[in-house]
Amino acid sequence: MLAATPAQEMLERLREVLGDEPATEAELRSLTERAEALVRVSSAQVDASERRLDELSDDPASALRDVAAELHRVEKARRRLDEARSLQAALERRAHELRTSWLRQT
């Protein structure tokens, strides 16, 4: 079994919080920051892979295996980016709900 990456662990914690697991204000802030960072990093990875694919397609000497490997990387990064964006938006909604409920309790 492969060890989970920090990004995978963070995404899992996001899923837990979104599934009604308790979270503190500090954790909500931390998760929000980490989700934003993951979106930026994943977006940069997609952009870099797309540029690399452009370079490979412009070079007639490019090996098909290199193109296939880059396609695999870009698709993986796109999936992670899509999931990170979706979870980030859901976290914003969940954080708003939690903060509203905390204010009502005071």
PDB file of N, CA and C in Angstrom, residues 1-5 8-9 76:
ATOM      1  N   MET A   1       0.833  -1.170   0.000  1.00  0.00           N
ATOM      2  CA  MET A   1       0.000   0.000   0.000  1.00  0.00           C
ATOM      3  C   MET A   1       0.887   1.246   0.000  1.00  0.00           C
ATOM      4  N   LEU A   2       0.557   2.227  -0.838  1.00  0.00           N
ATOM      5  CA  LEU A   2       1.332   3.444  -0.927  1.00  0.00           C
ATOM      6  C   LEU A   2       0.979   4.399   0.206  1.00  0.00           C
ATOM      7  N   ALA A   3       1.984   5.123   0.667  1.00  0.00           N
ATOM      8  CA  ALA A   3       1.751   6.125   1.705  1.00  0.00           C
ATOM      9  C   ALA A   3       0.993   7.301   1.098  1.00  0.00           C
ATOM     10  N   ALA A   4       0.089   7.859   1.871  1.00  0.00           N
ATOM     11  CA  ALA A   4      -0.686   9.001   1.404  1.00  0.00           C
ATOM     12  C   ALA A   4       0.206  10.236   1.364  1.00  0.00           C
ATOM     13  N   THR A   5       0.019  11.038   0.339  1.00  0.00           N
ATOM     14  CA  THR A   5       0.758  12.293   0.243  1.00  0.00           C
ATOM     15  C   THR A   5       0.082  13.329   1.140  1.00  0.00           C
ATOM     16  N   GLN A   8      -3.160  14.323  -0.399  1.00  0.00           N
ATOM     17  CA  GLN A   8      -4.214  13.321  -0.236  1.00  0.00           C
ATOM     18  C   GLN A   8      -4.773  13.352   1.184  1.00  0.00           C
ATOM     19  N   GLU A   9      -3.891  13.504   2.169  1.00  0.00           N
ATOM     20  CA  GLU A   9      -4.333  13.577   3.559  1.00  0.00           C
ATOM     21  C   GLU A   9      -5.202  14.813   3.788  1.00  0.00           C
ATOM     22  N   LYS A  76      -4.139  13.535 -14.491  1.00  0.00           N
ATOM     23  CA  LYS A  76      -4.106  13.343 -13.042  1.00  0.00           C
ATOM     24  C   LYS A  76      -4.157  14.694 -12.335  1.00  0.00           C
TER      25      LYS A  76
END
